[in-house]
mmCIF file of C-alpha atoms in Angstrom:
data_model
loop_
_atom_site.group_PDB
_atom_site.id
_atom_site.type_symbol
_atom_site.label_atom_id
_atom_site.label_comp_id
_atom_site.label_asym_id
_atom_site.label_seq_id
_atom_site.Cartn_x
_atom_site.Cartn_y
_atom_site.Cartn_z
ATOM 1 C CA UNK A 1391 30.460 24.526 -1.065
ATOM 2 C CA UNK A 1392 28.267 21.627 -2.093
ATOM 3 C CA UNK A 1393 24.702 22.038 -3.288
ATOM 4 C CA UNK A 1394 22.393 22.415 -0.347
ATOM 5 C CA UNK A 1395 25.016 23.835 1.996
ATOM 6 C CA UNK A 1396 25.002 27.604 2.327
ATOM 7 C CA UNK A 1397 26.031 30.397 4.642
ATOM 8 C CA UNK A 1398 23.610 32.054 6.977
ATOM 9 C CA UNK A 1399 22.040 28.892 8.354
ATOM 10 C CA UNK A 1400 20.558 26.950 5.441
ATOM 11 C CA UNK A 1401 19.954 23.303 6.148
ATOM 12 C CA UNK A 1402 21.881 20.587 4.345
ATOM 13 C CA UNK A 1403 18.624 19.569 2.672
ATOM 14 C CA UNK A 1404 18.784 22.735 0.587
ATOM 15 C CA UNK A 1405 15.456 24.137 1.762
ATOM 16 C CA UNK A 1406 14.508 27.287 -0.168
ATOM 17 C CA UNK A 1407 15.705 30.491 1.419
ATOM 18 C CA UNK A 1408 12.460 32.373 1.985
ATOM 19 C CA UNK A 1409 10.539 31.922 -1.247
ATOM 20 C CA UNK A 1410 8.601 35.174 -1.332
ATOM 21 C CA UNK A 1411 10.827 38.217 -1.554
ATOM 22 C CA UNK A 1412 14.009 36.170 -1.897
ATOM 23 C CA UNK A 1413 16.735 37.301 -4.277
ATOM 24 C CA UNK A 1414 18.242 35.225 -7.062
ATOM 25 C CA UNK A 1415 21.997 35.189 -6.646
ATOM 26 C CA UNK A 1416 24.108 34.340 -9.716
ATOM 27 C CA UNK A 1417 27.859 33.774 -9.977
ATOM 28 C CA UNK A 1418 29.193 33.925 -13.557
ATOM 29 C CA UNK A 1419 32.738 32.618 -13.824
ATOM 30 C CA UNK A 1420 34.973 31.550 -16.656
ATOM 31 C CA UNK A 1421 34.281 27.845 -16.151
ATOM 32 C CA UNK A 1422 30.988 27.610 -14.266
ATOM 33 C CA UNK A 1423 27.784 29.485 -13.475
ATOM 34 C CA UNK A 1424 26.118 29.030 -10.089
ATOM 35 C CA UNK A 1425 22.728 30.264 -8.869
ATOM 36 C CA UNK A 1426 20.526 30.012 -5.792
ATOM 37 C CA UNK A 1427 17.713 31.788 -4.017
ATOM 38 C CA UNK A 1428 19.030 33.905 -1.147
ATOM 39 C CA UNK A 1429 16.941 35.387 1.657
ATOM 40 C CA UNK A 1430 17.393 38.908 2.973
ATOM 41 C CA UNK A 1431 19.513 37.556 5.848
ATOM 42 C CA UNK A 1432 21.912 35.832 3.452
ATOM 43 C CA UNK A 1433 20.578 32.298 3.813
ATOM 44 C CA UNK A 1434 20.919 30.463 0.500
ATOM 45 C CA UNK A 1435 18.916 27.550 -0.771
ATOM 46 C CA UNK A 1436 20.170 24.790 -3.024
ATOM 47 C CA UNK A 1437 23.036 25.977 -5.217
ATOM 48 C CA UNK A 1438 22.632 24.902 -8.842
ATOM 49 C CA UNK A 1439 25.601 24.887 -11.209
ATOM 50 C CA UNK A 1440 26.184 24.628 -14.937
ATOM 51 C CA UNK A 1441 29.262 24.900 -17.187
ATOM 52 C CA UNK A 1442 29.914 28.339 -18.658
ATOM 53 C CA UNK A 1443 29.646 28.200 -22.474
ATOM 54 C CA UNK A 1444 32.422 30.777 -22.717
ATOM 55 C CA UNK A 1445 33.620 29.716 -26.162
ATOM 56 C CA UNK A 1446 30.143 30.333 -27.594
ATOM 57 C CA UNK A 1447 30.227 34.033 -26.707
ATOM 58 C CA UNK A 1448 28.423 36.449 -24.389
ATOM 59 C CA UNK A 1449 24.893 35.731 -25.673
ATOM 60 C CA UNK A 1450 25.293 32.042 -24.841
ATOM 61 C CA UNK A 1451 26.694 32.836 -21.389
ATOM 62 C CA UNK A 1452 23.780 35.156 -20.599
ATOM 63 C CA UNK A 1453 21.273 32.601 -21.865
ATOM 64 C CA UNK A 1454 22.835 29.929 -19.658
ATOM 65 C CA UNK A 1455 22.726 32.236 -16.626
ATOM 66 C CA UNK A 1456 19.082 33.114 -17.241
ATOM 67 C CA UNK A 1457 18.191 29.463 -17.748
ATOM 68 C CA UNK A 1458 19.863 28.478 -14.488
ATOM 69 C CA UNK A 1459 18.030 31.275 -12.653
ATOM 70 C CA UNK A 1460 14.693 30.075 -14.023
ATOM 71 C CA UNK A 1461 15.509 26.546 -12.891
ATOM 72 C CA UNK A 1462 16.246 27.798 -9.378
ATOM 73 C CA UNK A 1463 12.904 29.592 -9.190
ATOM 74 C CA UNK A 1464 11.008 26.701 -10.765
ATOM 75 C CA UNK A 1465 12.347 24.159 -8.307
ATOM 76 C CA UNK A 1466 12.110 26.388 -5.226
ATOM 77 C CA UNK A 1467 8.807 28.065 -6.061
ATOM 78 C CA UNK A 1468 7.812 31.519 -4.925
ATOM 79 C CA UNK A 1469 8.326 34.960 -6.418
ATOM 80 C CA UNK A 1470 11.820 36.433 -6.181
ATOM 81 C CA UNK A 1471 12.006 40.184 -5.786
ATOM 82 C CA UNK A 1472 15.239 40.833 -7.694
ATOM 83 C CA UNK A 1473 18.427 39.289 -9.009
ATOM 84 C CA UNK A 1474 22.020 39.962 -7.979
ATOM 85 C CA UNK A 1475 24.909 38.956 -10.234
ATOM 86 C CA UNK A 1476 28.608 38.622 -9.522
ATOM 87 C CA UNK A 1477 30.663 38.257 -12.681
ATOM 88 C CA UNK A 1478 34.275 38.010 -13.713
ATOM 89 C CA UNK A 1479 35.542 41.329 -15.054
ATOM 90 C CA UNK A 1480 35.239 44.965 -14.048
ATOM 91 C CA UNK A 1481 31.662 46.259 -14.030
ATOM 92 C CA UNK A 1482 30.450 49.853 -14.228
ATOM 93 C CA UNK A 1483 27.467 51.242 -12.260
ATOM 94 C CA UNK A 1484 25.156 50.530 -15.210
ATOM 95 C CA UNK A 1485 25.939 46.815 -15.078
ATOM 96 C CA UNK A 1486 28.125 46.792 -18.191
ATOM 97 C CA UNK A 1487 31.409 44.852 -18.216
ATOM 98 C CA UNK A 1488 34.208 47.331 -18.906
ATOM 99 C CA UNK A 1489 37.169 44.957 -18.771
ATOM 100 C CA UNK A 1490 37.526 41.183 -18.976
ATOM 101 C CA UNK A 1491 40.241 38.642 -19.603
ATOM 102 C CA UNK A 1492 40.390 35.860 -22.157
ATOM 103 C CA UNK A 1493 38.583 33.455 -19.821
ATOM 104 C CA UNK A 1494 35.330 34.980 -21.134
ATOM 105 C CA UNK A 1495 35.932 35.876 -24.789
ATOM 106 C CA UNK A 1496 34.005 38.951 -25.899
ATOM 107 C CA UNK A 1497 32.709 39.640 -22.393
ATOM 108 C CA UNK A 1498 34.004 43.207 -22.373
ATOM 109 C CA UNK A 1499 31.185 45.570 -23.311
ATOM 110 C CA UNK A 1500 28.435 43.107 -22.374
ATOM 111 C CA UNK A 1501 25.384 44.762 -20.791
ATOM 112 C CA UNK A 1502 24.705 42.053 -18.221
ATOM 113 C CA UNK A 1503 22.107 43.990 -16.274
ATOM 114 C CA UNK A 1504 19.868 44.869 -19.215
ATOM 115 C CA UNK A 1505 20.094 41.401 -20.731
ATOM 116 C CA UNK A 1506 19.180 39.533 -17.547
ATOM 117 C CA UNK A 1507 16.526 42.065 -16.538
ATOM 118 C CA UNK A 1508 14.820 41.480 -19.872
ATOM 119 C CA UNK A 1509 15.187 37.707 -19.634
ATOM 120 C CA UNK A 1510 13.956 37.386 -16.044
ATOM 121 C CA UNK A 1511 11.538 40.305 -15.757
ATOM 122 C CA UNK A 1512 13.218 41.407 -12.525
ATOM 123 C CA UNK A 1513 15.393 44.266 -11.287
ATOM 124 C CA UNK A 1514 19.027 43.186 -11.644
ATOM 125 C CA UNK A 1515 22.183 44.467 -9.936
ATOM 126 C CA UNK A 1516 25.588 43.450 -11.323
ATOM 127 C CA UNK A 1517 28.978 43.590 -9.577
ATOM 128 C CA UNK A 1518 32.454 42.213 -10.050
ATOM 129 C CA UNK A 1519 32.625 38.723 -8.556
ATOM 130 C CA UNK A 1520 35.283 39.515 -5.942
ATOM 131 C CA UNK A 1521 33.402 42.674 -4.947
ATOM 132 C CA UNK A 1522 30.335 40.490 -4.439
ATOM 133 C CA UNK A 1523 32.389 38.009 -2.436
ATOM 134 C CA UNK A 1524 33.607 40.874 -0.247
ATOM 135 C CA UNK A 1525 30.056 42.011 0.419
ATOM 136 C CA UNK A 1526 29.158 38.515 1.598
ATOM 137 C CA UNK A 1527 32.250 38.155 3.779
ATOM 138 C CA UNK A 1528 31.691 41.609 5.292
ATOM 139 C CA UNK A 1529 28.073 40.849 6.129
ATOM 140 C CA UNK A 1530 28.236 37.201 7.173
ATOM 141 C CA UNK A 1531 31.760 35.844 6.899
ATOM 142 C CA UNK A 1532 35.339 36.394 7.990
ATOM 143 C CA UNK A 1533 35.074 40.211 7.858
ATOM 144 C CA UNK A 1534 31.758 40.449 9.720
ATOM 145 C CA UNK A 1535 31.889 43.297 12.226
ATOM 146 C CA UNK A 1536 34.950 44.912 10.666
ATOM 147 C CA UNK A 1537 34.790 48.560 9.688
ATOM 148 C CA UNK A 1538 37.485 48.372 7.007
ATOM 149 C CA UNK A 1539 38.604 45.200 5.224
ATOM 150 C CA UNK A 1540 40.575 43.967 2.241
ATOM 151 C CA UNK A 1541 39.238 40.827 0.569
ATOM 152 C CA UNK A 1542 41.445 38.864 -1.827
ATOM 153 C CA UNK A 1543 40.492 35.979 -4.117
ATOM 154 C CA UNK A 1544 43.470 33.948 -5.340
ATOM 155 C CA UNK A 1545 42.460 31.606 -8.126
ATOM 156 C CA UNK A 1546 42.798 31.688 -11.900
ATOM 157 C CA UNK A 1547 43.573 35.360 -11.353
ATOM 158 C CA UNK A 1548 44.127 37.509 -8.272
ATOM 159 C CA UNK A 1549 41.107 39.652 -7.479
ATOM 160 C CA UNK A 1550 40.566 42.052 -4.626
ATOM 161 C CA UNK A 1551 37.985 44.295 -3.032
ATOM 162 C CA UNK A 1552 37.835 47.043 -0.409
ATOM 163 C CA UNK A 1553 35.278 47.488 2.334
ATOM 164 C CA UNK A 1554 35.466 50.952 3.909
ATOM 165 C CA UNK A 1555 33.257 52.071 6.794
ATOM 166 C CA UNK A 1556 31.242 48.883 6.309
ATOM 167 C CA UNK A 1557 30.459 49.525 2.645
ATOM 168 C CA UNK A 1558 31.902 48.072 -0.527
ATOM 169 C CA UNK A 1559 34.010 50.559 -2.510
ATOM 170 C CA UNK A 1560 33.990 49.722 -6.222
ATOM 171 C CA UNK A 1561 35.805 52.809 -7.476
ATOM 172 C CA UNK A 1562 34.989 55.027 -10.427
ATOM 173 C CA UNK A 1563 35.824 52.345 -13.006
ATOM 174 C CA UNK A 1564 35.117 49.235 -10.926
ATOM 175 C CA UNK A 1565 38.771 48.413 -10.263
ATOM 176 C CA UNK A 1566 39.067 49.315 -6.572
ATOM 177 C CA UNK A 1567 40.912 46.663 -4.612
ATOM 178 C CA UNK A 1568 42.749 45.149 -7.589
ATOM 179 C CA UNK A 1569 45.596 43.705 -5.533
ATOM 180 C CA UNK A 1570 46.513 41.369 -8.381
ATOM 181 C CA UNK A 1571 47.455 44.297 -10.583
ATOM 182 C CA UNK A 1572 49.862 45.994 -8.216
ATOM 183 C CA UNK A 1573 53.494 45.785 -9.333
ATOM 184 C CA UNK A 1574 55.087 42.609 -8.011
ATOM 185 C CA UNK A 1575 57.606 43.223 -5.230
ATOM 186 C CA UNK A 1576 60.060 40.446 -5.993
ATOM 187 C CA UNK A 1577 62.326 39.029 -3.297
ATOM 188 C CA UNK A 1578 65.817 40.459 -3.545
ATOM 189 C CA UNK A 1579 68.781 38.226 -4.214
ATOM 190 C CA UNK A 1580 71.218 38.106 -1.295
ATOM 191 C CA UNK A 1581 73.913 40.754 -1.600
ATOM 192 C CA UNK A 1582 77.343 39.324 -2.332
ATOM 193 C CA UNK A 1583 80.057 39.928 0.277
ATOM 194 C CA UNK A 1584 82.053 43.098 -0.329
ATOM 195 C CA UNK A 1585 84.981 42.545 -2.637
ATOM 196 C CA UNK A 1586 88.485 43.060 -1.366
ATOM 197 C CA UNK A 1587 89.913 46.414 -2.413
ATOM 198 C CA UNK A 1588 92.044 46.135 -5.529
ATOM 199 C CA UNK A 1589 95.757 46.181 -5.142
ATOM 200 C CA UNK A 1590 97.262 49.553 -5.995
ATOM 201 C CA UNK A 1591 98.490 49.777 -9.544
ATOM 202 C CA UNK A 1592 102.214 49.694 -10.029
ATOM 203 C CA UNK A 1593 103.598 53.069 -11.072
ATOM 204 C CA UNK A 1594 104.598 53.258 -14.727
ATOM 205 C CA UNK A 1595 108.222 52.664 -15.476
ATOM 206 C CA UNK A 1596 110.255 55.818 -15.965
ATOM 207 C CA UNK A 1597 109.909 56.994 -19.539
ATOM 208 C CA UNK A 1598 107.059 54.538 -20.400
ATOM 209 C CA UNK A 1599 104.409 55.970 -22.747
ATOM 210 C CA UNK A 1600 100.943 56.563 -21.246
ATOM 211 C CA UNK A 1601 98.234 53.985 -21.796
ATOM 212 C CA UNK A 1602 96.491 54.446 -25.107
ATOM 213 C CA UNK A 1603 92.960 55.910 -24.846
ATOM 214 C CA UNK A 1604 90.072 53.994 -26.448
ATOM 215 C CA UNK A 1605 89.706 54.723 -30.161
ATOM 216 C CA UNK A 1606 87.420 57.561 -31.126
ATOM 217 C CA UNK A 1607 83.823 56.356 -31.342
ATOM 218 C CA UNK A 1608 84.390 53.161 -29.359
ATOM 219 C CA UNK A 1609 81.289 52.296 -27.286
ATOM 220 C CA UNK A 1610 81.642 52.819 -23.547
ATOM 221 C CA UNK A 1611 81.519 49.849 -21.228
ATOM 222 C CA UNK A 1612 77.941 48.636 -20.870
ATOM 223 C CA UNK A 1613 76.285 49.641 -17.590
ATOM 224 C CA UNK A 1614 74.569 46.940 -15.527
ATOM 225 C CA UNK A 1615 71.039 46.235 -16.785
ATOM 226 C CA UNK A 1616 68.146 48.028 -15.144
ATOM 227 C CA UNK A 1617 66.960 45.951 -12.210
ATOM 228 C CA UNK A 1618 70.182 43.927 -12.023
ATOM 229 C CA UNK A 1619 70.103 44.038 -8.225
ATOM 230 C CA UNK A 1620 66.826 42.075 -8.374
ATOM 231 C CA UNK A 1621 68.199 39.444 -10.676
ATOM 232 C CA UNK A 1622 66.204 40.657 -13.675
ATOM 233 C CA UNK A 1623 67.468 39.418 -17.008
ATOM 234 C CA UNK A 1624 66.279 39.727 -20.557
ATOM 235 C CA UNK A 1625 62.669 38.670 -21.228
ATOM 236 C CA UNK A 1626 62.267 35.022 -22.118
ATOM 237 C CA UNK A 1627 60.289 34.489 -25.307
ATOM 238 C CA UNK A 1628 59.250 30.985 -24.324
ATOM 239 C CA UNK A 1629 56.550 32.202 -21.947
ATOM 240 C CA UNK A 1630 56.242 32.217 -18.165
ATOM 241 C CA UNK A 1631 59.534 31.296 -16.548
ATOM 242 C CA UNK A 1632 60.786 31.826 -13.008
ATOM 243 C CA UNK A 1633 62.891 34.802 -11.988
ATOM 244 C CA UNK A 1634 64.419 32.635 -9.331
ATOM 245 C CA UNK A 1635 65.369 28.980 -9.093
ATOM 246 C CA UNK A 1636 64.849 28.598 -5.364
ATOM 247 C CA UNK A 1637 63.218 30.188 -2.324
ATOM 248 C CA UNK A 1638 66.444 31.931 -1.338
ATOM 249 C CA UNK A 1639 66.115 34.145 -4.418
ATOM 250 C CA UNK A 1640 69.033 32.871 -6.459
ATOM 251 C CA UNK A 1641 68.591 33.907 -10.030
ATOM 252 C CA UNK A 1642 67.055 31.175 -12.148
ATOM 253 C CA UNK A 1643 68.402 30.382 -15.577
ATOM 254 C CA UNK A 1644 66.151 31.788 -18.264
ATOM 255 C CA UNK A 1645 64.276 34.061 -15.871
ATOM 256 C CA UNK A 1646 62.608 37.238 -17.066
ATOM 257 C CA UNK A 1647 59.567 39.462 -16.723
ATOM 258 C CA UNK A 1648 56.202 37.718 -16.700
ATOM 259 C CA UNK A 1649 53.188 38.959 -18.585
ATOM 260 C CA UNK A 1650 50.048 39.404 -16.497
ATOM 261 C CA UNK A 1651 46.595 38.422 -17.719
ATOM 262 C CA UNK A 1652 45.837 42.142 -18.143
ATOM 263 C CA UNK A 1653 48.706 42.465 -20.632
ATOM 264 C CA UNK A 1654 51.172 44.318 -18.399
ATOM 265 C CA UNK A 1655 54.368 42.797 -17.052
ATOM 266 C CA UNK A 1656 55.258 41.776 -13.511
ATOM 267 C CA UNK A 1657 51.966 42.304 -11.717
ATOM 268 C CA UNK A 1658 51.222 40.266 -8.586
ATOM 269 C CA UNK A 1659 48.864 38.049 -10.575
ATOM 270 C CA UNK A 1660 51.688 36.969 -12.893
ATOM 271 C CA UNK A 1661 53.391 35.262 -9.916
ATOM 272 C CA UNK A 1662 50.646 34.345 -7.449
ATOM 273 C CA UNK A 1663 47.681 33.181 -9.533
ATOM 274 C CA UNK A 1664 47.153 29.436 -9.755
ATOM 275 C CA UNK A 1665 48.197 29.074 -13.410
ATOM 276 C CA UNK A 1666 51.299 31.196 -12.779
ATOM 277 C CA UNK A 1667 52.448 29.017 -9.880
ATOM 278 C CA UNK A 1668 51.798 25.848 -11.870
ATOM 279 C CA UNK A 1669 53.656 27.210 -14.911
ATOM 280 C CA UNK A 1670 56.547 28.297 -12.700
ATOM 281 C CA UNK A 1671 56.869 24.764 -11.336
ATOM 282 C CA UNK A 1672 56.676 23.301 -14.844
ATOM 283 C CA UNK A 1673 59.488 25.596 -16.014
ATOM 284 C CA UNK A 1674 61.676 24.738 -13.039
ATOM 285 C CA UNK A 1675 61.501 20.986 -13.679
ATOM 286 C CA UNK A 1676 61.334 21.109 -17.482
ATOM 287 C CA UNK A 1677 57.778 19.852 -17.969
ATOM 288 C CA UNK A 1678 56.250 20.392 -21.397
ATOM 289 C CA UNK A 1679 52.701 20.620 -20.010
ATOM 290 C CA UNK A 1680 51.516 22.676 -17.065
ATOM 291 C CA UNK A 1681 50.384 20.541 -14.105
ATOM 292 C CA UNK A 1682 47.368 21.147 -11.917
ATOM 293 C CA UNK A 1683 47.645 22.957 -8.616
ATOM 294 C CA UNK A 1684 46.846 19.642 -6.946
ATOM 295 C CA UNK A 1685 49.921 18.141 -8.626
ATOM 296 C CA UNK A 1686 52.087 21.035 -7.425
ATOM 297 C CA UNK A 1687 50.721 20.704 -3.881
ATOM 298 C CA UNK A 1688 51.401 16.966 -3.866
ATOM 299 C CA UNK A 1689 54.937 17.498 -5.145
ATOM 300 C CA UNK A 1690 55.604 20.112 -2.458
ATOM 301 C CA UNK A 1691 54.221 17.828 0.248
ATOM 302 C CA UNK A 1692 56.579 15.100 -0.990
ATOM 303 C CA UNK A 1693 59.534 17.452 -0.576
ATOM 304 C CA UNK A 1694 60.051 18.553 -4.185
ATOM 305 C CA UNK A 1695 62.207 21.713 -3.877
ATOM 306 C CA UNK A 1696 61.000 23.103 -7.218
ATOM 307 C CA UNK A 1697 57.347 22.850 -6.163
ATOM 308 C CA UNK A 1698 58.140 24.454 -2.831
ATOM 309 C CA UNK A 1699 60.046 27.248 -4.528
ATOM 310 C CA UNK A 1700 57.178 27.995 -6.928
ATOM 311 C CA UNK A 1701 54.668 28.098 -4.069
ATOM 312 C CA UNK A 1702 56.956 30.187 -1.876
ATOM 313 C CA UNK A 1703 57.592 32.770 -4.590
ATOM 314 C CA UNK A 1704 53.861 33.127 -5.322
ATOM 315 C CA UNK A 1705 53.081 33.455 -1.623
ATOM 316 C CA UNK A 1706 55.834 36.031 -1.076
ATOM 317 C CA UNK A 1707 54.711 38.192 -3.985
ATOM 318 C CA UNK A 1708 51.051 38.040 -2.944
ATOM 319 C CA UNK A 1709 51.880 38.832 0.679
ATOM 320 C CA UNK A 1710 53.908 41.861 -0.351
ATOM 321 C CA UNK A 1711 51.074 43.036 -2.611
ATOM 322 C CA UNK A 1712 48.558 42.702 0.200
ATOM 323 C CA UNK A 1713 50.935 44.634 2.453
ATOM 324 C CA UNK A 1714 51.034 47.471 -0.080
ATOM 325 C CA UNK A 1715 47.242 47.632 -0.060
ATOM 326 C CA UNK A 1716 47.106 47.335 3.723
ATOM 327 C CA UNK A 1717 49.598 50.173 4.145
ATOM 328 C CA UNK A 1718 47.185 52.380 2.177
ATOM 329 C CA UNK A 1719 43.943 51.327 3.864
ATOM 330 C CA UNK A 1720 45.108 50.246 7.353
ATOM 331 C CA UNK A 1721 42.239 47.727 7.564
ATOM 332 C CA UNK A 1722 40.796 45.862 10.529
ATOM 333 C CA UNK A 1723 41.142 42.524 8.729
ATOM 334 C CA UNK A 1724 42.375 40.929 5.509
ATOM 335 C CA UNK A 1725 40.336 38.010 4.150
ATOM 336 C CA UNK A 1726 41.711 35.629 1.534
ATOM 337 C CA UNK A 1727 39.942 32.879 -0.393
ATOM 338 C CA UNK A 1728 40.112 31.110 -3.718
ATOM 339 C CA UNK A 1729 41.457 27.927 -5.225
ATOM 340 C CA UNK A 1730 45.138 28.718 -4.641
ATOM 341 C CA UNK A 1731 44.591 28.032 -0.954
ATOM 342 C CA UNK A 1732 44.314 24.372 -1.986
ATOM 343 C CA UNK A 1733 48.133 24.389 -2.155
ATOM 344 C CA UNK A 1734 48.044 23.315 1.462
ATOM 345 C CA UNK A 1735 49.703 24.524 4.618
ATOM 346 C CA UNK A 1736 52.664 26.119 2.846
ATOM 347 C CA UNK A 1737 50.996 28.895 0.846
ATOM 348 C CA UNK A 1738 48.969 30.832 3.428
ATOM 349 C CA UNK A 1739 51.781 30.992 6.036
ATOM 350 C CA UNK A 1740 54.056 32.308 3.289
ATOM 351 C CA UNK A 1741 51.545 35.018 2.409
ATOM 352 C CA UNK A 1742 51.225 35.896 6.095
ATOM 353 C CA UNK A 1743 54.987 36.146 6.618
ATOM 354 C CA UNK A 1744 55.493 38.369 3.562
ATOM 355 C CA UNK A 1745 52.565 40.592 4.592
ATOM 356 C CA UNK A 1746 54.045 41.172 8.043
ATOM 357 C CA UNK A 1747 57.540 41.768 6.666
ATOM 358 C CA UNK A 1748 56.391 44.521 4.289
ATOM 359 C CA UNK A 1749 53.630 46.187 6.339
ATOM 360 C CA UNK A 1750 54.095 49.312 8.427
ATOM 361 C CA UNK A 1751 54.244 49.090 12.234
ATOM 362 C CA UNK A 1752 50.749 48.450 13.517
ATOM 363 C CA UNK A 1753 49.528 47.403 10.091
ATOM 364 C CA UNK A 1754 51.771 44.363 10.447
ATOM 365 C CA UNK A 1755 49.419 43.063 13.139
ATOM 366 C CA UNK A 1756 46.324 42.990 10.918
ATOM 367 C CA UNK A 1757 44.558 39.601 11.092
ATOM 368 C CA UNK A 1758 44.767 37.477 7.926
ATOM 369 C CA UNK A 1759 41.750 35.179 7.826
ATOM 370 C CA UNK A 1760 40.612 32.514 5.357
ATOM 371 C CA UNK A 1761 37.284 33.305 3.683
ATOM 372 C CA UNK A 1762 34.346 31.735 5.495
ATOM 373 C CA UNK A 1763 31.511 31.499 2.962
ATOM 374 C CA UNK A 1764 32.976 28.955 0.572
ATOM 375 C CA UNK A 1765 31.828 28.469 -3.000
ATOM 376 C CA UNK A 1766 28.533 30.321 -2.473
ATOM 377 C CA UNK A 1767 30.211 33.558 -1.375
ATOM 378 C CA UNK A 1768 29.845 35.358 -4.699
ATOM 379 C CA UNK A 1769 26.179 34.614 -5.280
ATOM 380 C CA UNK A 1770 25.278 35.339 -1.652
ATOM 381 C CA UNK A 1771 27.131 38.667 -1.753
ATOM 382 C CA UNK A 1772 25.598 39.555 -5.116
ATOM 383 C CA UNK A 1773 22.128 38.910 -3.741
ATOM 384 C CA UNK A 1774 22.793 41.055 -0.677
ATOM 385 C CA UNK A 1775 24.038 43.902 -2.871
ATOM 386 C CA UNK A 1776 20.857 43.695 -4.935
ATOM 387 C CA UNK A 1777 18.795 44.836 -1.938
ATOM 388 C CA UNK A 1778 21.160 47.557 -0.667
#
């Protein structure tokens, strides 16, 4: 969403969203920080953005966020009542980051709420960014009016959130809805046709000695590797490589388990996040540098089978992961947003098809809707949560 455009009815001129009593909404991501004033009805004023000084550490990130918030208030005028923050990472009820990836070095353990409350002199509420996005979508966006919803953000990582009985559920440790960290349900390779029965062995000649047994201590024949029916082979030490070389699930040369951003292997995020899809495509075609998602989308649109296979695998794994979550919650709607949707008209239909194939009867009819609030969703949702 461009500056000045906002959900809830803000004009394109970026008029302030109710100066007195408005809430400062802040979105802290790995590459950018965004902030705006948000009224109680979710109308946002001009959205200001600044690069995230992630490499400089948590203190620099917090200082940048506070500075951007002050700029918002200075330019809009008025007296905000509070501040709501959506940030990358898991967040506990005290506003402390309990888990974060390498996109924000040192972010784990950061007391975001106390730091920004001291800097701004306001009450501050802090939530995970996808949880904040879900609050905005449930109130004003694609999940408005739904009792239960799953909200998924597919970007640099795969985030998720649950809305149950109209309220956001964060979970005891702030991880509720983490669709990206479900085990990846990989497409199965087609089963080979049944082999013809072996010809019966000829009977031994009369008086022939019996076949010699294997020598004492000889190792038995090796069993098939664990997961062989899924085409799993030994881990590849070169990094992220595809399990499969094409959409029909043929085993790709050099395939192996993929490490997720959380450190575990073969989570949904390791296949469906933007960097994972781009790295998959690079491995398939032998590139030495990872392309952008825009490059992958353009290659797929031009008919490149490797690009299409990388997109299709990511979509299939994400759809199956969403189905697993939907089978647990049985939601009224699933909402999906994030930069991976920029892959064009191939990715979302693939997610939808895999969701329906893996969901239980009834659950397989759940609507899958694109997120409606755009780039301001996190800060709008964070502001709304600050007044709950």
